[in-house]
Amino acid sequence: MIAISGLTKRYKDVLAVDDASFEVPTGSVCGLLGRNGAGKTTTFKCMMGFARPQSGTVLFDGQPLTPKTFEKLGYAPERPALYGWLTVANHLELARRSQPAYDDAKTRELLATFRLDGRKRVKRLSKGQQTALGLILALSANPSLLILDEPASGLDPVMQRVVLDLLIDAATSGATIMLSSHQIGQIDRAADRVVIMRDGKVVVAGEIDALREASRVVEATFEFAIPDLGTLAAEMRVERAGKSVRLHANGRADAVAARCGALGAVGVRVLDRSLEDLFLDAVDDGETQ
Ligand code: ATP
């Protein structure tokens, strides 16, 4: 599992990551979400040892990063580090020589899946094909830990789906995966957990289903006026508008809906919230609409 605690990274006057803490349990797929500049790539760089944090700890299966960690860790950076004058096959050969667990059969299969021609020089590959090669390199030794910075960016919708299916397969085989994306639908499809960052801080972290459950809202309408809501008003955030009330039920939507019924509501609805709703609430700074 991956455990991050109190991670802080400052670039001169920019606090890129601010006291971030979260965990990704073994076998989990965790989406890292946040607006541009929220600190996602910096978090990944600190995790991979490519940026030196001012404070905090990063543990992989309970151990800090060492050269040995890379034997089980696959990483695809936002912009894959490729050599333009080398061919696809040259890159795979480099991976084969540097990774003891390099899986030749799997890599060939991935090349075919992504329809990449091994003879092509990288500088002749499209942006999406370069992203695909970066992913193949990250997956080529069947890593049990995968860190992927926007792995599907620049890929066509068919290939995006292929990538998500590959990740789901890897997680099913026990891999622990962390990926960032601006495509919330991709995270919703592939991930079971999410970490949402805003201005370098982790503002939401947890299981997507539990977060969704906790954010369900109850909307109740009364015939004449909103009655005294009793303890409900003290227990949760309440928004009133005319004869209707919205109650942020903090994971107890069904019980709160029943209490509204008992208070004489003529209409009660429980509103489910999407991951996109959660994201928009979490990153809302009141400035943009
Ligand atoms: P995006 O979604 O746009 O990729 P991000 O969430 O990955 O964004 P980061 O790249 O981690 O964001 O950047 C976080 C903040 O740190 C930004 O304000 C950025 O300008 C700043 N930053 C990142 N790298 C550096 C650097 N090498 N030097 C100075 N500031 C940096």
Short mmCIF file of C-alpha atoms and ligand atoms in Angstrom, two decimals:
data_model
loop_
_atom_site.label_atom_id
_atom_site.label_comp_id
_atom_site.label_asym_id
_atom_site.label_seq_id
_atom_site.Cartn_x
_atom_site.Cartn_y
_atom_site.Cartn_z
CA MET A 1 0.00 0.00 0.00
CA ILE A 2 0.98 3.63 -0.44
CA ALA A 3 0.99 5.91 2.62
CA ILE A 4 1.66 9.64 2.36
CA SER A 5 1.90 11.69 5.52
CA GLY A 6 2.36 15.45 5.96
CA LEU A 7 3.91 15.89 2.50
CA THR A 8 4.93 19.49 1.86
CA LYS A 9 6.74 20.82 -1.19
CA ARG A 10 7.47 24.49 -1.73
CA TYR A 11 8.96 26.03 -4.88
CA LYS A 12 10.24 29.46 -3.81
CA ASP A 13 6.99 31.35 -3.11
CA VAL A 14 4.64 28.57 -4.35
CA LEU A 15 3.37 26.04 -1.84
CA ALA A 16 2.75 23.30 -4.43
CA VAL A 17 1.87 20.56 -1.90
CA ASP A 18 0.67 21.61 1.53
CA ASP A 19 0.75 19.01 4.33
CA ALA A 20 -0.86 16.29 2.17
CA SER A 21 -1.76 12.97 3.80
CA PHE A 22 -3.62 10.00 2.32
CA GLU A 23 -3.39 6.24 1.90
CA VAL A 24 -3.99 3.92 -1.03
CA PRO A 25 -4.61 0.35 0.20
CA THR A 26 -3.18 -2.64 -1.68
CA GLY A 27 -5.24 -3.57 -4.73
CA SER A 28 -7.00 -0.22 -4.81
CA VAL A 29 -7.23 2.15 -7.77
CA CYS A 30 -7.06 5.72 -6.51
CA GLY A 31 -7.83 8.72 -8.68
CA LEU A 32 -5.98 11.95 -7.95
CA LEU A 33 -8.12 14.91 -8.99
CA GLY A 34 -7.66 18.64 -8.83
CA ARG A 35 -7.75 21.73 -10.99
CA ASN A 36 -4.70 22.83 -12.99
CA GLY A 37 -1.89 23.70 -10.61
CA ALA A 38 -3.52 21.93 -7.63
CA GLY A 39 -0.33 19.95 -6.91
CA LYS A 40 -0.99 16.53 -8.47
CA THR A 41 2.19 16.23 -10.55
CA THR A 42 4.29 17.63 -7.70
CA THR A 43 2.81 15.00 -5.37
CA PHE A 44 3.76 12.27 -7.84
CA LYS A 45 7.26 13.72 -8.27
CA CYS A 46 7.76 13.72 -4.50
CA MET A 47 6.47 10.14 -4.31
CA MET A 48 8.90 9.06 -7.04
CA GLY A 49 11.86 10.88 -5.49
CA PHE A 50 12.15 13.30 -8.44
CA ALA A 51 11.34 16.29 -6.23
CA ARG A 52 12.59 16.70 -2.69
CA PRO A 53 9.80 17.63 -0.26
CA GLN A 54 10.54 20.00 2.64
CA SER A 55 8.74 17.60 4.98
CA GLY A 56 6.57 14.53 5.10
CA THR A 57 6.93 10.83 4.43
CA VAL A 58 6.09 8.55 1.51
CA LEU A 59 5.97 4.81 2.22
CA PHE A 60 5.47 1.98 -0.26
CA ASP A 61 4.40 -1.19 1.53
CA GLY A 62 5.72 0.38 4.73
CA GLN A 63 9.15 1.24 3.29
CA PRO A 64 10.60 4.53 2.06
CA LEU A 65 11.57 4.72 -1.63
CA THR A 66 14.88 3.01 -2.45
CA PRO A 67 16.33 1.89 -5.82
CA LYS A 68 14.83 -1.54 -5.05
CA THR A 69 11.32 -0.05 -4.94
CA PHE A 70 11.59 0.60 -8.69
CA GLU A 71 11.64 -3.18 -9.29
CA LYS A 72 7.96 -3.28 -8.37
CA LEU A 73 6.97 0.28 -9.24
CA GLY A 74 5.80 1.42 -12.66
CA TYR A 75 5.60 5.15 -13.36
CA ALA A 76 4.24 7.01 -16.36
CA PRO A 77 4.98 10.74 -16.08
CA GLU A 78 2.71 13.43 -17.53
CA ARG A 79 5.12 13.77 -20.45
CA PRO A 80 6.86 10.45 -21.12
CA ALA A 81 10.66 10.69 -21.01
CA LEU A 82 11.49 9.25 -24.43
CA TYR A 83 14.42 9.62 -26.82
CA GLY A 84 13.24 10.98 -30.18
CA TRP A 85 15.96 9.34 -32.25
CA LEU A 86 15.44 5.85 -30.77
CA THR A 87 12.81 3.43 -32.06
CA VAL A 88 9.96 1.94 -30.04
CA ALA A 89 11.85 -1.38 -29.99
CA ASN A 90 15.01 0.39 -28.72
CA HIS A 91 13.01 1.74 -25.78
CA LEU A 92 11.67 -1.70 -24.96
CA GLU A 93 15.19 -3.10 -25.13
CA LEU A 94 16.34 -0.45 -22.62
CA ALA A 95 13.47 -1.45 -20.34
CA ARG A 96 14.33 -5.15 -20.74
CA ARG A 97 17.94 -4.51 -19.71
CA SER A 98 17.08 -2.33 -16.73
CA GLN A 99 14.14 -4.29 -15.28
CA PRO A 100 14.73 -7.80 -13.93
CA ALA A 101 11.02 -8.63 -14.13
CA TYR A 102 10.57 -7.35 -17.72
CA ASP A 103 7.78 -9.40 -19.36
CA ASP A 104 8.50 -9.83 -23.06
CA ALA A 105 5.21 -11.57 -23.96
CA LYS A 106 3.12 -8.99 -22.12
CA THR A 107 5.00 -6.13 -23.78
CA ARG A 108 4.46 -7.59 -27.26
CA GLU A 109 0.78 -7.96 -26.47
CA LEU A 110 0.61 -4.32 -25.35
CA LEU A 111 2.38 -3.18 -28.53
CA ALA A 112 -0.28 -4.97 -30.56
CA THR A 113 -3.08 -3.59 -28.39
CA PHE A 114 -1.87 -0.04 -28.91
CA ARG A 115 -1.02 -0.78 -32.57
CA LEU A 116 2.51 0.52 -32.15
CA ASP A 117 5.12 -0.33 -34.79
CA GLY A 118 8.35 -1.32 -33.01
CA ARG A 119 10.45 -0.03 -35.93
CA LYS A 120 9.20 3.54 -35.69
CA ARG A 121 11.39 6.27 -34.25
CA VAL A 122 9.78 8.06 -31.32
CA LYS A 123 9.99 11.44 -33.05
CA ARG A 124 7.69 10.02 -35.75
CA LEU A 125 5.04 8.92 -33.23
CA SER A 126 1.91 10.98 -32.59
CA LYS A 127 1.37 12.46 -29.11
CA GLY A 128 -1.09 9.69 -28.24
CA GLN A 129 1.31 7.01 -29.51
CA GLN A 130 4.08 8.45 -27.32
CA THR A 131 1.70 8.36 -24.33
CA ALA A 132 0.93 4.72 -25.18
CA LEU A 133 4.65 3.88 -25.32
CA GLY A 134 5.14 5.55 -21.91
CA LEU A 135 2.36 3.36 -20.53
CA ILE A 136 3.77 0.19 -22.06
CA LEU A 137 7.13 0.96 -20.45
CA ALA A 138 5.43 1.53 -17.08
CA LEU A 139 3.54 -1.78 -17.36
CA SER A 140 6.32 -3.86 -18.93
CA ALA A 141 7.51 -5.52 -15.71
CA ASN A 142 4.02 -6.24 -14.27
CA PRO A 143 4.54 -3.78 -11.40
CA SER A 144 2.58 -4.23 -8.21
CA LEU A 145 2.57 -0.44 -7.69
CA LEU A 146 1.63 1.90 -10.52
CA ILE A 147 1.74 5.68 -10.53
CA LEU A 148 0.32 7.26 -13.66
CA ASP A 149 0.16 10.99 -14.30
CA GLU A 150 -2.71 11.60 -16.73
CA PRO A 151 -2.21 8.22 -18.44
CA ALA A 152 -4.98 8.64 -21.00
CA SER A 153 -4.28 12.21 -22.04
CA GLY A 154 -3.99 12.52 -25.82
CA LEU A 155 -5.40 9.04 -26.39
CA ASP A 156 -8.45 8.54 -28.58
CA PRO A 157 -11.64 7.31 -26.85
CA VAL A 158 -11.04 3.69 -27.90
CA MET A 159 -7.50 3.74 -26.47
CA GLN A 160 -8.68 5.54 -23.32
CA ARG A 161 -11.05 2.65 -22.74
CA VAL A 162 -8.22 0.16 -23.38
CA VAL A 163 -6.04 1.92 -20.80
CA LEU A 164 -8.79 1.87 -18.17
CA ASP A 165 -9.43 -1.82 -18.81
CA LEU A 166 -5.69 -2.53 -18.45
CA LEU A 167 -5.64 -0.72 -15.12
CA ILE A 168 -8.73 -2.50 -13.87
CA ASP A 169 -7.11 -5.83 -14.88
CA ALA A 170 -3.88 -4.91 -13.07
CA ALA A 171 -5.83 -3.96 -9.93
CA THR A 172 -7.81 -7.19 -10.11
CA SER A 173 -4.45 -9.01 -10.11
CA GLY A 174 -3.56 -7.19 -6.88
CA ALA A 175 -1.71 -4.09 -8.12
CA THR A 176 -2.05 -0.80 -6.25
CA ILE A 177 -2.64 2.04 -8.66
CA MET A 178 -2.70 5.79 -8.37
CA LEU A 179 -3.60 7.88 -11.41
CA SER A 180 -4.41 11.50 -12.06
CA SER A 181 -6.85 12.65 -14.69
CA HIS A 182 -9.02 15.61 -15.62
CA GLN A 183 -11.56 13.16 -17.05
CA ILE A 184 -13.74 12.50 -14.01
CA GLY A 185 -15.66 9.84 -15.95
CA GLN A 186 -12.42 7.84 -16.34
CA ILE A 187 -11.75 7.99 -12.60
CA ASP A 188 -15.35 7.05 -11.88
CA ARG A 189 -14.99 4.01 -14.14
CA ALA A 190 -11.60 2.75 -13.00
CA ALA A 191 -11.12 3.94 -9.42
CA ASP A 192 -12.60 2.83 -6.12
CA ARG A 193 -10.97 5.68 -4.18
CA VAL A 194 -10.29 9.32 -4.82
CA VAL A 195 -8.04 12.06 -3.50
CA ILE A 196 -9.04 15.60 -4.42
CA MET A 197 -6.49 18.41 -4.07
CA ARG A 198 -7.08 22.14 -3.96
CA ASP A 199 -4.22 24.66 -3.75
CA GLY A 200 -1.79 21.95 -2.67
CA LYS A 201 -4.06 20.60 0.09
CA VAL A 202 -5.92 17.30 0.18
CA VAL A 203 -9.54 18.37 0.62
CA VAL A 204 -11.24 15.01 0.07
CA ALA A 205 -9.84 11.48 0.40
CA GLY A 206 -11.62 8.17 0.64
CA GLU A 207 -13.71 5.49 -0.99
CA ILE A 208 -15.85 6.88 -3.79
CA ASP A 209 -18.97 4.93 -2.79
CA ALA A 210 -18.73 6.08 0.82
CA LEU A 211 -18.10 9.69 -0.19
CA ARG A 212 -21.08 9.58 -2.52
CA GLU A 213 -23.26 8.05 0.17
CA ALA A 214 -22.14 10.69 2.67
CA SER A 215 -22.96 13.51 0.27
CA ARG A 216 -26.56 12.50 -0.57
CA VAL A 217 -28.95 15.36 -0.01
CA VAL A 218 -32.59 15.18 1.10
CA GLU A 219 -35.02 17.63 -0.43
CA ALA A 220 -38.37 17.99 1.34
CA THR A 221 -41.35 20.15 0.42
CA PHE A 222 -44.06 21.13 2.90
CA GLU A 223 -47.63 22.15 2.09
CA PHE A 224 -47.73 25.59 3.73
CA ALA A 225 -44.40 26.44 5.40
CA ILE A 226 -41.28 24.74 6.67
CA PRO A 227 -42.08 23.53 10.21
CA ASP A 228 -39.71 23.54 13.15
CA LEU A 229 -37.11 20.95 12.06
CA GLY A 230 -36.18 20.13 15.63
CA THR A 231 -32.76 18.56 16.05
CA LEU A 232 -32.31 18.11 12.27
CA ALA A 233 -31.33 21.77 11.95
CA ALA A 234 -28.57 21.35 14.51
CA GLU A 235 -27.28 18.08 13.10
CA MET A 236 -26.64 19.15 9.50
CA ARG A 237 -26.41 21.96 6.98
CA VAL A 238 -29.90 23.09 6.01
CA GLU A 239 -30.82 25.29 3.03
CA ARG A 240 -34.32 26.79 3.02
CA ALA A 241 -36.16 28.14 -0.01
CA GLY A 242 -39.89 28.96 0.28
CA LYS A 243 -41.71 25.80 1.35
CA SER A 244 -38.76 23.52 0.54
CA VAL A 245 -35.71 22.53 2.48
CA ARG A 246 -32.48 20.79 1.45
CA LEU A 247 -30.73 18.81 4.14
CA HIS A 248 -27.11 17.64 3.80
CA ALA A 249 -27.67 14.34 5.51
CA ASN A 250 -24.03 13.32 6.20
CA GLY A 251 -24.54 9.70 5.18
CA ARG A 252 -27.95 9.28 6.85
CA ALA A 253 -30.15 10.28 3.89
CA ASP A 254 -32.75 7.55 4.28
CA ALA A 255 -33.25 8.21 8.01
CA VAL A 256 -33.42 11.98 7.40
CA ALA A 257 -35.96 11.45 4.59
CA ALA A 258 -38.11 9.40 6.99
CA ARG A 259 -37.92 12.17 9.63
CA CYS A 260 -39.04 14.73 7.03
CA GLY A 261 -42.00 12.49 6.24
CA ALA A 262 -42.85 12.36 9.95
CA LEU A 263 -42.71 16.17 10.07
CA GLY A 264 -45.47 16.26 7.44
CA ALA A 265 -43.50 16.82 4.21
CA VAL A 266 -45.73 16.39 1.15
CA GLY A 267 -42.79 15.50 -1.07
CA VAL A 268 -39.41 13.99 -0.13
CA ARG A 269 -36.57 13.20 -2.58
CA VAL A 270 -33.11 11.81 -1.88
CA LEU A 271 -30.67 13.28 -4.39
CA ASP A 272 -27.67 11.17 -5.39
CA ARG A 273 -24.48 13.07 -6.12
CA SER A 274 -22.06 12.18 -8.88
CA LEU A 275 -18.28 12.14 -8.51
CA GLU A 276 -18.30 15.26 -10.67
CA ASP A 277 -20.64 16.97 -8.14
CA LEU A 278 -18.27 15.97 -5.32
CA PHE A 279 -15.31 17.29 -7.27
CA LEU A 280 -16.98 20.60 -8.09
CA ASP A 281 -18.01 21.09 -4.43
CA ALA A 282 -14.51 20.21 -3.24
CA VAL A 283 -12.63 22.58 -5.54
CA ASP A 284 -15.16 25.42 -5.34
CA ASP A 285 -13.31 28.52 -4.20
CA GLY A 286 -16.30 30.78 -4.78
CA GLU A 287 -14.50 32.63 -7.56
CA THR A 288 -15.46 30.79 -10.74
CA GLN A 289 -18.82 29.64 -11.97
P1 ATP B 1 -2.05 20.22 -13.97
O1 ATP B 1 -3.41 19.63 -13.76
O2 ATP B 1 -2.12 21.52 -14.72
O3 ATP B 1 -1.05 19.26 -14.54
P2 ATP B 1 -1.01 19.87 -11.25
O4 ATP B 1 -2.11 19.67 -10.29
O5 ATP B 1 -0.26 18.67 -11.70
O6 ATP B 1 -1.53 20.69 -12.52
P3 ATP B 1 1.57 20.88 -10.37
O7 ATP B 1 2.26 20.70 -11.68
O8 ATP B 1 1.90 19.95 -9.28
O9 ATP B 1 -0.01 20.94 -10.57
O10 ATP B 1 1.87 22.37 -9.87
C1 ATP B 1 1.50 22.84 -8.57
C2 ATP B 1 2.01 24.26 -8.39
O11 ATP B 1 3.44 24.22 -8.31
C3 ATP B 1 1.67 25.19 -9.53
O12 ATP B 1 1.40 26.47 -8.99
C4 ATP B 1 2.95 25.24 -10.36
O13 ATP B 1 3.08 26.47 -11.01
C5 ATP B 1 4.02 25.05 -9.29
N1 ATP B 1 5.21 24.35 -9.81
C6 ATP B 1 5.25 23.09 -10.30
N2 ATP B 1 6.49 22.74 -10.67
C7 ATP B 1 7.27 23.82 -10.40
C8 ATP B 1 8.68 24.11 -10.55
N3 ATP B 1 9.53 23.19 -11.03
N4 ATP B 1 9.11 25.33 -10.17
C9 ATP B 1 8.26 26.25 -9.65
N5 ATP B 1 6.94 26.06 -9.47
C10 ATP B 1 6.44 24.86 -9.85
#
